[in-house]
Short mmCIF file of C-alpha atoms in Angstrom, two decimals:
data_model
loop_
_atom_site.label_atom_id
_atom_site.label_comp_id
_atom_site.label_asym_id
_atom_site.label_seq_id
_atom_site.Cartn_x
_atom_site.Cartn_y
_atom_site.Cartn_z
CA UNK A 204 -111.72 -49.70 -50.34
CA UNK A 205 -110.35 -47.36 -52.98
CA UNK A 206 -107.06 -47.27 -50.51
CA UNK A 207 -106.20 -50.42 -51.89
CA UNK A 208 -105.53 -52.44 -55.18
CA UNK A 209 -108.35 -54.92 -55.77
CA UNK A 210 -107.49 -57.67 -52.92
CA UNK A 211 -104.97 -55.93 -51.37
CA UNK A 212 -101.72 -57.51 -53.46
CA UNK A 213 -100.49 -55.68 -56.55
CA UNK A 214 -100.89 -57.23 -59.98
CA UNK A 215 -97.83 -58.72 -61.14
CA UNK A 216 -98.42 -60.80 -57.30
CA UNK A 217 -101.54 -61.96 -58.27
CA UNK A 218 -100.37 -63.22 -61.93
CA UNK A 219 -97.12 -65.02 -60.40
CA UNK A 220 -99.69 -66.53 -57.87
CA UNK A 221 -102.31 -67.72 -60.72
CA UNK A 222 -99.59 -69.20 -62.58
CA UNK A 223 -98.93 -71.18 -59.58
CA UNK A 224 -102.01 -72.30 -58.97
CA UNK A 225 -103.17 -73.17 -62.78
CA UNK A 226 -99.89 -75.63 -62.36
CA UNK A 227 -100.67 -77.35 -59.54
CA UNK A 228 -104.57 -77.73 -60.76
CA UNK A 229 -102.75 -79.31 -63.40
CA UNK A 230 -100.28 -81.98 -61.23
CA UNK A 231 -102.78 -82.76 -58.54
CA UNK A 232 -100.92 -83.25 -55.26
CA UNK A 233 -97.70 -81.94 -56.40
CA UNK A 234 -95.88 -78.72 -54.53
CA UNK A 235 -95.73 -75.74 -56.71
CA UNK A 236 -93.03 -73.05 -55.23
CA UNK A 237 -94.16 -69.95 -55.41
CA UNK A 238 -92.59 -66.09 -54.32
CA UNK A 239 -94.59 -65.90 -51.07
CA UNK A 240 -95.05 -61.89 -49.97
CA UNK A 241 -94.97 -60.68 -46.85
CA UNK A 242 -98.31 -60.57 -45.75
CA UNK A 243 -99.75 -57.86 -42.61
CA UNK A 244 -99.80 -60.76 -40.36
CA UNK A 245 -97.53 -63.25 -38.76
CA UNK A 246 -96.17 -66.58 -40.93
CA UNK A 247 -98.70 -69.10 -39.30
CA UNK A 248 -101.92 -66.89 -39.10
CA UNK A 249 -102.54 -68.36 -42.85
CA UNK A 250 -100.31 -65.96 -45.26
CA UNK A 251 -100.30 -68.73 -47.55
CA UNK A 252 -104.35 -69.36 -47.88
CA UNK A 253 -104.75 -65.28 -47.85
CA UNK A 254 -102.53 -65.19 -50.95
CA UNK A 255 -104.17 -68.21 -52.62
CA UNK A 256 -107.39 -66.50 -51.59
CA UNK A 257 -106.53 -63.27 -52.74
CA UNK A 258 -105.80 -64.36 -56.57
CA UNK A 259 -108.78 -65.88 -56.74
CA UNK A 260 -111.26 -63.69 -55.12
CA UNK A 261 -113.95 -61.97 -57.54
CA UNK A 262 -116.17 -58.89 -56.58
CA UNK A 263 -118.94 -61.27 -56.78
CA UNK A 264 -117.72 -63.91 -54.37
CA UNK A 265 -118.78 -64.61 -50.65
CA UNK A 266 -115.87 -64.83 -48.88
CA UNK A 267 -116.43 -67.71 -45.29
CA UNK A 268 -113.15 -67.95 -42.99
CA UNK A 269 -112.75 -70.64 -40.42
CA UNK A 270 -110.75 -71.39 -37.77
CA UNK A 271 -110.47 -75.08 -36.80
CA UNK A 272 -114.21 -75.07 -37.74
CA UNK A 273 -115.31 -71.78 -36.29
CA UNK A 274 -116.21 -68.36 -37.92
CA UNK A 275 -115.99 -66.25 -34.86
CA UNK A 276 -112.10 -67.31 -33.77
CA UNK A 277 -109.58 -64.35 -33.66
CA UNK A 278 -107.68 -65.59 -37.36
CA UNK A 279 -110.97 -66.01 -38.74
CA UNK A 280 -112.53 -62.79 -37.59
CA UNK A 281 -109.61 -60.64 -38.95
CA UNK A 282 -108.79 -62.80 -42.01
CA UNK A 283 -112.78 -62.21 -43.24
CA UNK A 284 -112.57 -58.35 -42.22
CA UNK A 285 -109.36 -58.18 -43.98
CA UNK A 286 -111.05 -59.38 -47.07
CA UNK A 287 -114.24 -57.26 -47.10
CA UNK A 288 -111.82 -54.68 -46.52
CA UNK A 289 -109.47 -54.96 -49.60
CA UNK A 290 -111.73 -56.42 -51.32
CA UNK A 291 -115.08 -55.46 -50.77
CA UNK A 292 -116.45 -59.29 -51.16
CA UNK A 293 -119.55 -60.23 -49.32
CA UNK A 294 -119.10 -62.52 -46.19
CA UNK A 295 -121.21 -65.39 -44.48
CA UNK A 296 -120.77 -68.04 -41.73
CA UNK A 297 -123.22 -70.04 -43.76
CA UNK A 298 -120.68 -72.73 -45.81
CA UNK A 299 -123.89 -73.24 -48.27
CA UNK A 300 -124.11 -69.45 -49.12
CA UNK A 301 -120.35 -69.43 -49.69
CA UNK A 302 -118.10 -69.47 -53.06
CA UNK A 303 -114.92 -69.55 -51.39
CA UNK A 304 -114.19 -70.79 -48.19
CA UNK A 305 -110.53 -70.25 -46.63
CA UNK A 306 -109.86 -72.90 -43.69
CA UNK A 307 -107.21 -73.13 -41.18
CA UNK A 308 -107.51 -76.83 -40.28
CA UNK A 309 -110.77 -78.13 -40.87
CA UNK A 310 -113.12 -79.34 -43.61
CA UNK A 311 -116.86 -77.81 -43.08
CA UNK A 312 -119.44 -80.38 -41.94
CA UNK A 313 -121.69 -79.83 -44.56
CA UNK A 314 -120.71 -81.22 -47.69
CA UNK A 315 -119.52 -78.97 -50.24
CA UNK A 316 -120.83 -78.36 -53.89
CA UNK A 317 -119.81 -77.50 -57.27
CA UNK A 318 -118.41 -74.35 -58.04
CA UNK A 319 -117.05 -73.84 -54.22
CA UNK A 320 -113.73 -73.39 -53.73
CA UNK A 321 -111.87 -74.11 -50.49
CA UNK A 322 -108.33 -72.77 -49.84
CA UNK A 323 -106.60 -74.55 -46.80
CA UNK A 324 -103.85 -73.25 -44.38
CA UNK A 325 -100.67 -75.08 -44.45
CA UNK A 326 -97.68 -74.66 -41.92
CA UNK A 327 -95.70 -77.46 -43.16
CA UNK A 328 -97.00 -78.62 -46.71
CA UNK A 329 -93.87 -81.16 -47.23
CA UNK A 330 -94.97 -84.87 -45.74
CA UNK A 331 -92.04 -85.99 -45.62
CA UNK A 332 -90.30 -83.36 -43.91
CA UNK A 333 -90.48 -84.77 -40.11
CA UNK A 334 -88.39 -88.21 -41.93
CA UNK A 335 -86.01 -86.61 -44.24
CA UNK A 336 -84.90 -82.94 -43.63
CA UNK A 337 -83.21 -82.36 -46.54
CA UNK A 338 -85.36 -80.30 -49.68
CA UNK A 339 -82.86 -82.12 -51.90
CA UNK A 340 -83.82 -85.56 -50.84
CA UNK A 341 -87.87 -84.70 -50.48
CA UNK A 342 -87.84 -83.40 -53.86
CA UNK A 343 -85.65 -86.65 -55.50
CA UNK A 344 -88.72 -88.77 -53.35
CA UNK A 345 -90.96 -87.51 -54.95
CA UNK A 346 -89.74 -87.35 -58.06
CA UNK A 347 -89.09 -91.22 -57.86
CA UNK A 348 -91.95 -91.79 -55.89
CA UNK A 349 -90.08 -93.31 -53.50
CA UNK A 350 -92.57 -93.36 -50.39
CA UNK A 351 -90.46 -96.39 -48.62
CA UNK A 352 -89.92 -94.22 -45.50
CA UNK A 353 -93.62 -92.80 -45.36
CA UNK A 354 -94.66 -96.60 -45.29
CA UNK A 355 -91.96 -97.53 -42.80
CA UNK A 356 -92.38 -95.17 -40.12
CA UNK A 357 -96.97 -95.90 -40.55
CA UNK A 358 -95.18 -99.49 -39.71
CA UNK A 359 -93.18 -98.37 -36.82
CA UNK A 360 -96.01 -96.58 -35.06
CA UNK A 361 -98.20 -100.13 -35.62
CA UNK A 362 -95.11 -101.78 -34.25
CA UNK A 363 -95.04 -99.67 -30.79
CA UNK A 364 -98.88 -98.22 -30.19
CA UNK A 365 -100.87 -100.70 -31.92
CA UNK A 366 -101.75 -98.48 -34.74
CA UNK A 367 -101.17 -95.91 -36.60
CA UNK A 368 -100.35 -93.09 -34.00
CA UNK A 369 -101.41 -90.13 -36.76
CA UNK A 370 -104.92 -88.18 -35.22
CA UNK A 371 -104.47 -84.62 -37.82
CA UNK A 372 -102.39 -84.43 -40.35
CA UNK A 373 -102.22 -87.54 -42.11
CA UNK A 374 -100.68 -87.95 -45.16
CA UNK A 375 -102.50 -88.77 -48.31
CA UNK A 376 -102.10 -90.29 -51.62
CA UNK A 377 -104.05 -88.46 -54.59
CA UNK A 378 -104.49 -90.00 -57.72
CA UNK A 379 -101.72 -92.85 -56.43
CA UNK A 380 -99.11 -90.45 -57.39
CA UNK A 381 -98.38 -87.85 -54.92
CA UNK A 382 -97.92 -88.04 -50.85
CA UNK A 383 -99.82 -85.14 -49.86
CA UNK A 384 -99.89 -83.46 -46.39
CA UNK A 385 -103.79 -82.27 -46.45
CA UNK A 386 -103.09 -80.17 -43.78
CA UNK A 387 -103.30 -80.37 -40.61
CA UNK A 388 -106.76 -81.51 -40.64
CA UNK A 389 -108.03 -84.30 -38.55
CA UNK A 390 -107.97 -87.21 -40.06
CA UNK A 391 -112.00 -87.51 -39.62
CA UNK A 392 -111.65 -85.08 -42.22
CA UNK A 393 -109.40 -87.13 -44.75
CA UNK A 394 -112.35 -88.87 -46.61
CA UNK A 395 -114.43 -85.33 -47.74
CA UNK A 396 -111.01 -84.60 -49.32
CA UNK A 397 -111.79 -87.74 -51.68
CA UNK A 398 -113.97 -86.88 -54.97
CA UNK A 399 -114.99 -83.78 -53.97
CA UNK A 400 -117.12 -81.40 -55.95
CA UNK A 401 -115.31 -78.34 -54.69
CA UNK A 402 -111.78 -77.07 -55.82
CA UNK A 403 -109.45 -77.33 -52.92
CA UNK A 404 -106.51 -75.28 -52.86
CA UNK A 405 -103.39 -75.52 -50.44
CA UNK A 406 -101.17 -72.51 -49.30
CA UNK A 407 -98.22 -72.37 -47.31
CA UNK A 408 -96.68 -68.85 -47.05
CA UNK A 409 -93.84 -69.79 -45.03
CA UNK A 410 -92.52 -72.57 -47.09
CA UNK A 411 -93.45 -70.53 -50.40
CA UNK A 412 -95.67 -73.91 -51.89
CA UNK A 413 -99.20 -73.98 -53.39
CA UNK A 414 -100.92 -77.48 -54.02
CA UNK A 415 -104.44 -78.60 -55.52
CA UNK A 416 -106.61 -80.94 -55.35
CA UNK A 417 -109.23 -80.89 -58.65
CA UNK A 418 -112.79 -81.68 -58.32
CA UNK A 419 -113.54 -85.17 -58.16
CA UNK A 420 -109.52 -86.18 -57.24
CA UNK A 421 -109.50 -89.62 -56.41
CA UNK A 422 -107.66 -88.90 -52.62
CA UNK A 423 -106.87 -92.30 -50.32
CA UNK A 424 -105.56 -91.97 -46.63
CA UNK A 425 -102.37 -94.25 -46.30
CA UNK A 426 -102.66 -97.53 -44.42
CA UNK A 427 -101.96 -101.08 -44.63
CA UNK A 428 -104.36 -104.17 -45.28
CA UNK A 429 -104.56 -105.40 -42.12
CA UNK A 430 -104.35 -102.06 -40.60
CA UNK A 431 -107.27 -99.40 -42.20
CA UNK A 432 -107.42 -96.30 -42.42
CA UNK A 433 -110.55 -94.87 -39.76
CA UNK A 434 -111.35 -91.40 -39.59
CA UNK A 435 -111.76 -91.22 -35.69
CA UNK A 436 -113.07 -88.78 -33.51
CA UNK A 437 -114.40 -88.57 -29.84
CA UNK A 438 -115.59 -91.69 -29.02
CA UNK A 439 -119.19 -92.10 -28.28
CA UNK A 440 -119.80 -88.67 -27.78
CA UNK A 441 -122.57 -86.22 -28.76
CA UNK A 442 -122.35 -82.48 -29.05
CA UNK A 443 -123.66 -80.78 -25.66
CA UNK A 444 -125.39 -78.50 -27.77
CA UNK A 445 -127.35 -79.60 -30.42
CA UNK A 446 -126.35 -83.52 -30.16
CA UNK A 447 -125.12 -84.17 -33.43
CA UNK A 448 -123.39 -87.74 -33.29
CA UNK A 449 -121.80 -87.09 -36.90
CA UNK A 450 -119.85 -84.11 -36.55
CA UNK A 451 -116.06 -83.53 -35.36
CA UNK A 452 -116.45 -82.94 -31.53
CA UNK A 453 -113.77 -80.42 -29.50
CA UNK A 454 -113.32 -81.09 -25.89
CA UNK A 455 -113.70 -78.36 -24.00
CA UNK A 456 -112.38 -78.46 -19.89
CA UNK A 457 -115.44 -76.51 -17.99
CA UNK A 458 -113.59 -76.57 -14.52
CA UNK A 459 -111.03 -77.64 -12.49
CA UNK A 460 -112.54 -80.98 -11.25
CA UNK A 461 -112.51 -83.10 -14.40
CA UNK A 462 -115.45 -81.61 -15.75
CA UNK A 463 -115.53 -81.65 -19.60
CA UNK A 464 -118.36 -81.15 -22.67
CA UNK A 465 -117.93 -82.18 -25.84
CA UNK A 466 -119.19 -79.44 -28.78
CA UNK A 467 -119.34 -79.54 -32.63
CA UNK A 468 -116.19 -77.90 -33.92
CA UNK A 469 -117.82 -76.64 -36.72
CA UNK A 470 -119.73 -73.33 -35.11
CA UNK A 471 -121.99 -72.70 -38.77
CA UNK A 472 -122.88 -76.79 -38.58
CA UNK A 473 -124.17 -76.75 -35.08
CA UNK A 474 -125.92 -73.42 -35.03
CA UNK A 475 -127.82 -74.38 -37.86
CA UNK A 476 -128.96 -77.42 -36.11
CA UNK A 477 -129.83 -75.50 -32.77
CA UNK A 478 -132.07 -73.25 -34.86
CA UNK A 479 -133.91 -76.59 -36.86
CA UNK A 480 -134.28 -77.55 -33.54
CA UNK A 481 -135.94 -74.62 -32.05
CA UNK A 482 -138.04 -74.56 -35.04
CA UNK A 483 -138.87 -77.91 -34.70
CA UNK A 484 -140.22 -77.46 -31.02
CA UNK A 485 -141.98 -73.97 -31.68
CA UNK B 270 -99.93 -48.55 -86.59
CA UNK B 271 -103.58 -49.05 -84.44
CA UNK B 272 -103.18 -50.52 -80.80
CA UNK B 273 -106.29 -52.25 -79.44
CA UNK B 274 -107.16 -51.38 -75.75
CA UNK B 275 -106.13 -54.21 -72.83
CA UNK B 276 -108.55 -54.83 -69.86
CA UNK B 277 -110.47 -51.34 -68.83
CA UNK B 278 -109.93 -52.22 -65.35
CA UNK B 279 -106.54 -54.95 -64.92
CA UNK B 280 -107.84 -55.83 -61.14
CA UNK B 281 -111.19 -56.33 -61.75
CA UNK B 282 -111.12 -57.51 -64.97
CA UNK B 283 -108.03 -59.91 -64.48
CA UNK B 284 -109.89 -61.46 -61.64
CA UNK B 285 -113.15 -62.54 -63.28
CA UNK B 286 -111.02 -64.16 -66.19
CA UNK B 287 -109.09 -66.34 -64.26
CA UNK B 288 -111.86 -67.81 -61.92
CA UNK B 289 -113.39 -68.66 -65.65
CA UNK B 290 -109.53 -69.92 -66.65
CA UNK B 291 -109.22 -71.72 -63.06
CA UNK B 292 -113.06 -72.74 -63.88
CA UNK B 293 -111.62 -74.79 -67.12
CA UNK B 294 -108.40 -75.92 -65.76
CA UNK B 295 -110.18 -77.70 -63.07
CA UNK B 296 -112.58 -78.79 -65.06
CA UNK B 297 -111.11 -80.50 -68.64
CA UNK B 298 -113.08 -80.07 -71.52
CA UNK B 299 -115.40 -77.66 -69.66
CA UNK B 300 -116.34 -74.87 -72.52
CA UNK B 301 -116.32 -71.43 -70.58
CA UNK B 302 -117.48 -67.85 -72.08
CA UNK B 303 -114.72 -65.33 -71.54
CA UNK B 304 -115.62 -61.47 -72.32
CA UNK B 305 -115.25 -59.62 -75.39
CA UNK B 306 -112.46 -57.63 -75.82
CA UNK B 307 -110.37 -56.35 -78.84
CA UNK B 308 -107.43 -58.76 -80.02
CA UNK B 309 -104.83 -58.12 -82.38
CA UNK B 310 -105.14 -60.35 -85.40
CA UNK B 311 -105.14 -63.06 -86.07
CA UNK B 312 -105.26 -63.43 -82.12
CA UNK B 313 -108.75 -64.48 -80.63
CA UNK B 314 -110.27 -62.46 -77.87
CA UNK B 315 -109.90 -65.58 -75.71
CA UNK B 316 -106.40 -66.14 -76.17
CA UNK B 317 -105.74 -62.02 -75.41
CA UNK B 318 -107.65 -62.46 -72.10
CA UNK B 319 -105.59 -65.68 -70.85
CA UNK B 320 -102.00 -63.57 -72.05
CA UNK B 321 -103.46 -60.47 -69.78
CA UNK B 322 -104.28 -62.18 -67.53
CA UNK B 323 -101.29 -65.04 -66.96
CA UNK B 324 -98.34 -63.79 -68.86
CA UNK B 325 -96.10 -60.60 -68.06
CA UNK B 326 -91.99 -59.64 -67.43
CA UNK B 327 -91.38 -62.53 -66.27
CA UNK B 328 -92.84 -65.38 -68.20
CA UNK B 329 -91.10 -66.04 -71.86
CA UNK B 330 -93.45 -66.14 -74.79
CA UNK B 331 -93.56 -68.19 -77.90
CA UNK B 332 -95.72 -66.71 -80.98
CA UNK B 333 -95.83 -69.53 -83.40
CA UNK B 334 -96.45 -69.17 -86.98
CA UNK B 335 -99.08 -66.59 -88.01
CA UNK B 336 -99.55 -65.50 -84.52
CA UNK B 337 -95.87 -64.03 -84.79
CA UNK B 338 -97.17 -61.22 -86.84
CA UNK B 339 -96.01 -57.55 -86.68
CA UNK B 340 -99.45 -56.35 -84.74
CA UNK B 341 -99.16 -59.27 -82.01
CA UNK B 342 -95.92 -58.69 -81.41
CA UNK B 343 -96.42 -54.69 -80.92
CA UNK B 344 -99.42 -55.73 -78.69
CA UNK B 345 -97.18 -58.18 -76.74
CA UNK B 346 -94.75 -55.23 -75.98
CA UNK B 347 -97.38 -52.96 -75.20
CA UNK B 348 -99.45 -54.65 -72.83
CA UNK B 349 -97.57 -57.76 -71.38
CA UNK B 350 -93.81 -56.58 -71.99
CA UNK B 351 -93.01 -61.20 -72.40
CA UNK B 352 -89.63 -61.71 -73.74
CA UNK B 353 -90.31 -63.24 -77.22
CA UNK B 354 -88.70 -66.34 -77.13
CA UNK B 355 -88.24 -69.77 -78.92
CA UNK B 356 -90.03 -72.18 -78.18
CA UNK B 357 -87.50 -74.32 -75.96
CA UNK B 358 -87.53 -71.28 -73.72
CA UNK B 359 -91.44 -70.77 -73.23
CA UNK B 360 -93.51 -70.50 -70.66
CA UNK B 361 -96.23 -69.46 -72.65
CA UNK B 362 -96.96 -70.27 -76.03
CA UNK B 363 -99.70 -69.10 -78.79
CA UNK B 364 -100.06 -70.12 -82.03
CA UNK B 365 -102.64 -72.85 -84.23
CA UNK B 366 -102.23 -76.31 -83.67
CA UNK B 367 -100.08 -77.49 -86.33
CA UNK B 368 -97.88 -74.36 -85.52
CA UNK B 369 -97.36 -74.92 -82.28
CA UNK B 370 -96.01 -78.99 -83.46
CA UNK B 371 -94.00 -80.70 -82.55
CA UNK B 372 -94.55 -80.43 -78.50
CA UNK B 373 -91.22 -81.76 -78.19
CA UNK B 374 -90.12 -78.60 -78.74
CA UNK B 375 -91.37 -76.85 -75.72
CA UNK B 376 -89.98 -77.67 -71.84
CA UNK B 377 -91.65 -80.03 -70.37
CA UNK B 378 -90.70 -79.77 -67.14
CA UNK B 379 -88.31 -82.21 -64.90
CA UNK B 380 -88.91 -85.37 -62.61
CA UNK B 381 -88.03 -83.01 -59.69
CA UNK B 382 -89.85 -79.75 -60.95
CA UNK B 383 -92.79 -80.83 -63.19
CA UNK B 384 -94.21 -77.56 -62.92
CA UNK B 385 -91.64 -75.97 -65.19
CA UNK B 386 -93.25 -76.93 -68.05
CA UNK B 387 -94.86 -74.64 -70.59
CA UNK B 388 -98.46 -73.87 -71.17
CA UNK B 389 -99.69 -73.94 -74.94
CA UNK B 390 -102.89 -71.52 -75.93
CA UNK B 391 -104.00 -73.68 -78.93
CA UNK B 392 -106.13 -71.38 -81.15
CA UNK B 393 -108.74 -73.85 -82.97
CA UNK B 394 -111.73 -72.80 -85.42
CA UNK B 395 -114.01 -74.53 -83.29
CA UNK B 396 -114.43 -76.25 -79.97
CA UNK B 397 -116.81 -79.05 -79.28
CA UNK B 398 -117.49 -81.47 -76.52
CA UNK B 399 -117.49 -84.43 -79.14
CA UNK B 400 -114.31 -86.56 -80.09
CA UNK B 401 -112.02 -88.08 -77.55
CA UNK B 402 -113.44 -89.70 -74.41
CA UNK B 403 -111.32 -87.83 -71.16
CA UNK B 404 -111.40 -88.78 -67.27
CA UNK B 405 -109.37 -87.77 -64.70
CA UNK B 406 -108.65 -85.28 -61.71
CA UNK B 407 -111.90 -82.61 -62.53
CA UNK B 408 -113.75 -84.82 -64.39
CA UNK B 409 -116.80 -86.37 -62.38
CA UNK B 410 -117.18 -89.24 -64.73
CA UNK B 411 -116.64 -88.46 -68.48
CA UNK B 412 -115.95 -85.84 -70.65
CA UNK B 413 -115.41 -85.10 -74.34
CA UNK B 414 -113.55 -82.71 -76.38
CA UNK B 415 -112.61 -82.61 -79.97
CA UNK B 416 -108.92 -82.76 -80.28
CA UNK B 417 -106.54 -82.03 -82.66
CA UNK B 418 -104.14 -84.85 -82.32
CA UNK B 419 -105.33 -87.52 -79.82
CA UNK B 420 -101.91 -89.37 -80.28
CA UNK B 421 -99.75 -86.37 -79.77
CA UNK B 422 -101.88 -85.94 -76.60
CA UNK B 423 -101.77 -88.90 -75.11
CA UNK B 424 -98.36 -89.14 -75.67
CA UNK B 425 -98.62 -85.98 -73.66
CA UNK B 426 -100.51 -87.69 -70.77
CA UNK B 427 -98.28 -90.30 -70.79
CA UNK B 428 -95.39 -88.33 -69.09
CA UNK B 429 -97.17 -87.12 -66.25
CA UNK B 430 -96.52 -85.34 -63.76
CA UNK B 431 -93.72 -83.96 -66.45
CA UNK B 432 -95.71 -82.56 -69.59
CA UNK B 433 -97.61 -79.92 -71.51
CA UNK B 434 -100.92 -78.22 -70.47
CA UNK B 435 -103.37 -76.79 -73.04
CA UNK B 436 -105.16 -73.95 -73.10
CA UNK B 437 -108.19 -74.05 -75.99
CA UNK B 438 -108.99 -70.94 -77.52
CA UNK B 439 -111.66 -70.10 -80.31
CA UNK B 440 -113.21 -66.53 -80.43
CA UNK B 441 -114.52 -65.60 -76.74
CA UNK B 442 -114.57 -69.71 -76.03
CA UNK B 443 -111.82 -71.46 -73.88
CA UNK B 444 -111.16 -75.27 -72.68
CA UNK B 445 -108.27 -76.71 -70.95
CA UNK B 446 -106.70 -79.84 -71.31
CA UNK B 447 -104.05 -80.59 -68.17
CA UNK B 448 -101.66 -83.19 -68.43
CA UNK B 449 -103.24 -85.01 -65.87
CA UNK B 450 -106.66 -85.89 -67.91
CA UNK B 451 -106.24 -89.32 -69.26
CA UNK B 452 -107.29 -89.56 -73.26
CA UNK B 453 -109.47 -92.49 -74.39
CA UNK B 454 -109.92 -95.94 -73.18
CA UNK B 455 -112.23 -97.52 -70.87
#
């Protein structure tokens, strides 16, 4: 522990980073650029959320990592020793024992409280990048909120599949300023974003940009009128495990002859239910 | 000439004050307890945390009216090493309220990079959760906070996403006021 400076990055680091991050608290939805470090791990194994986590972490914190909902994934594995390493935080799989939670692409199940603060991976943070290329243009969008395209090509995919062809990822308006990218999240996940107790924090490493949401950020998924937003997921499926009907299901292939289960992504979420359950019958 | 002592240990120390500054800044008006520590006058312990903690090198300081005294200054050098600037050049500024005035004075960031704005640490005698009625981003349904100049600030408000943020200060007390908190009304 003593190897290192208090969460691994050096001090100056951590100040550029906080300075970041107090902006974009303060212009919710809006991409801060930031001088992104090299990191000891590859761009797209979360260098952006380490660095956001690392300038906030306290000795007192307990640190829970998650990896498309589970704690016991490679990135999350290495991610949480890396932490109690450098650090020397506590860590949990247990989202309710948690003070900072660092996601790569998923929103816990159970919902979060005051005081938590949950810092998202981001590979691509800029919504609009997939339409317009050009950082120039992006940046003159936004600055004019000029969201034409966004709503034109949520048209075009109504226009050719019937609706709006967007199942992670989709884009967000918060505080009907901003077009956010939440992340790639699935969208089932887009309305916990919405007036949430928790601070969420965005970092993308790669792209050098740090975003916020505030507590209790008003957050709406983009649609049309006649076209809603629904956060979708499997449907009519349970969880093979502990049945929960509620949570975000991944579909696992058992074998080689169409056989299939369906199982809560989030690992914490279900295990806790297997052991109610278990308690329940004993 | 007497220097008073910075943060015993910068890592640790820097840390817990700006989960309490992050604390404030995501929630407006929130009044959070930072730790004692020595300041150089007339600077409150508060507003020598948030500089320690936020401002070094590379982030341009304003010390407005009595704050620009011989010991802060010395103290800025010492610890931080912040160009002292003007204010049309600060990231950071410090000062009382009617020193800091007029905010047009300070950058208030651009349509394309609102973020390059500057962040004022508003030393105040006192600060209460009475006075103007704020909601927002961080606020769950209302909040108050005495202000100095509600019309100043909500002229303020009014240029989001460009615009000032405010840091608070009195003794060991801190609240923040972000551009994005709407002031008064329904």
């Amino acid at each position: 522990m003593t190897d290192y400076n208090f969460a691994y990055l050096d001090e100056a680091t951590k100040r550029m980073l906080r300075r970041a991050i107090l902006k974009a608290v303060a212009i919710p939805g809006y991409q801060v650029p930031f001088s992104s470090r090299e990191m000891p791990m590859p761009y797209g194994w979360g260098t952006g959320g380490v660095q956001v986590t690392a300038a906030c972490l306290v000795p007192e914190d307990t640190l829970k990592v998650i990896d498309q909902g589970a704690d016991d994934t490679t990135n999350a594995v290495s991610i949480r020793k890396f932490f109690a390493r450098v650090a020397g935080v506590e860590t949990t799989e247990a989202t309710a024992r948690a003070s900072v939670i660092q996601t790569r692409h998923r929103i816990p199940e159970t919902p979060l409280t005051e005081g938590q603060i949950l810092v998202f991976q981001v590979p691509i943070p800029e919504p609009l990048r997939f339409l317009e290329p050009r950082e120039t243009e992006t940046r003159t969008m936004h600055a004019l909120e000029d969201y034409g395209l966004m709503h034109v090509r949520l048209y075009e995919d109504i226009a050719k599949h019937g609706e709006i062809a967007r199942a992670y990822a989709y884009p967000v308006r918060v505080e009907g300023r901003y077009i956010m990218d939440p992340s790639p999240i699935p969208k089932f996940d887009n309305p916990k974003l919405d007036n949430s107790p928790a601070l969420q924090l965005f970092g993308a490493g790669r792209e050098c940009r740090i975003y916020a949401l505030p507590p209790y950020t008003r957050v709406e998924s983009l649609d049309f009128e006649d076209y809603p937003f629904t956060a979708s997921k499997a449907a009519g499926q349970v969880c093979a495990i502990c049945g929960a009907e509620d949570s975000y299901l991944d579909e696992v292939i058992t074998d080689d002859a169409g056989g299939r289960m369906f199982v809560c992504s989030d690992t914490d979420y279900c295990a806790t239910r297997v052991a109610a359950q278990a308690e329940d019958a004993a | 000439m007497q220097l008073t002592t910075g943060f015993a240990s910068p890592p640790i120390d820097a840390a817990r004050a700006f989960r309490l500054v992050l604390d404030a800044m995501a929630h407006p008006a929130r009044i959070v307890d930072l730790p004692e520590i020595e300041a150089p006058a007339p600077c409150s312990p508060a507003a020598a945390i948030v500089l320690l903690t936020l401002v070094d090198a590379t982030t341009p300081l304003h010390l407005a009216g009595a704050h620009d005294s011989e010991s802060v200054r010395d103290w800025v050098r010492f610890h931080l090493g912040a160009p002292l600037v003007g204010p049309q050049d600060a990231a950071f500024a410090l000062g009382a309220w009617d020193a800091l005035c007029p905010l047009g004075r300070f950058p208030q960031g651009s349509a394309d990079y609102p973020d390059r704005s500057a962040t004022l640490i508003v030393e105040a005698a006192e600060l209460r959760n009475d006075g103007a009625r704020l909601t927002g981003p961080g606020i769950e349904a209302e909040a108050y906070l005495a202000l100095p100049d509600t019309a100043a600030l909500q002229a303020n408000a009014a240029q989001f996403p460009r615009g000032l943020d405010f840091l608070f200060t009195s003794n060991v007390q801190l609240a923040a006021l972000p551009r994005s908190t709407r002031i008064g009304g329904a």
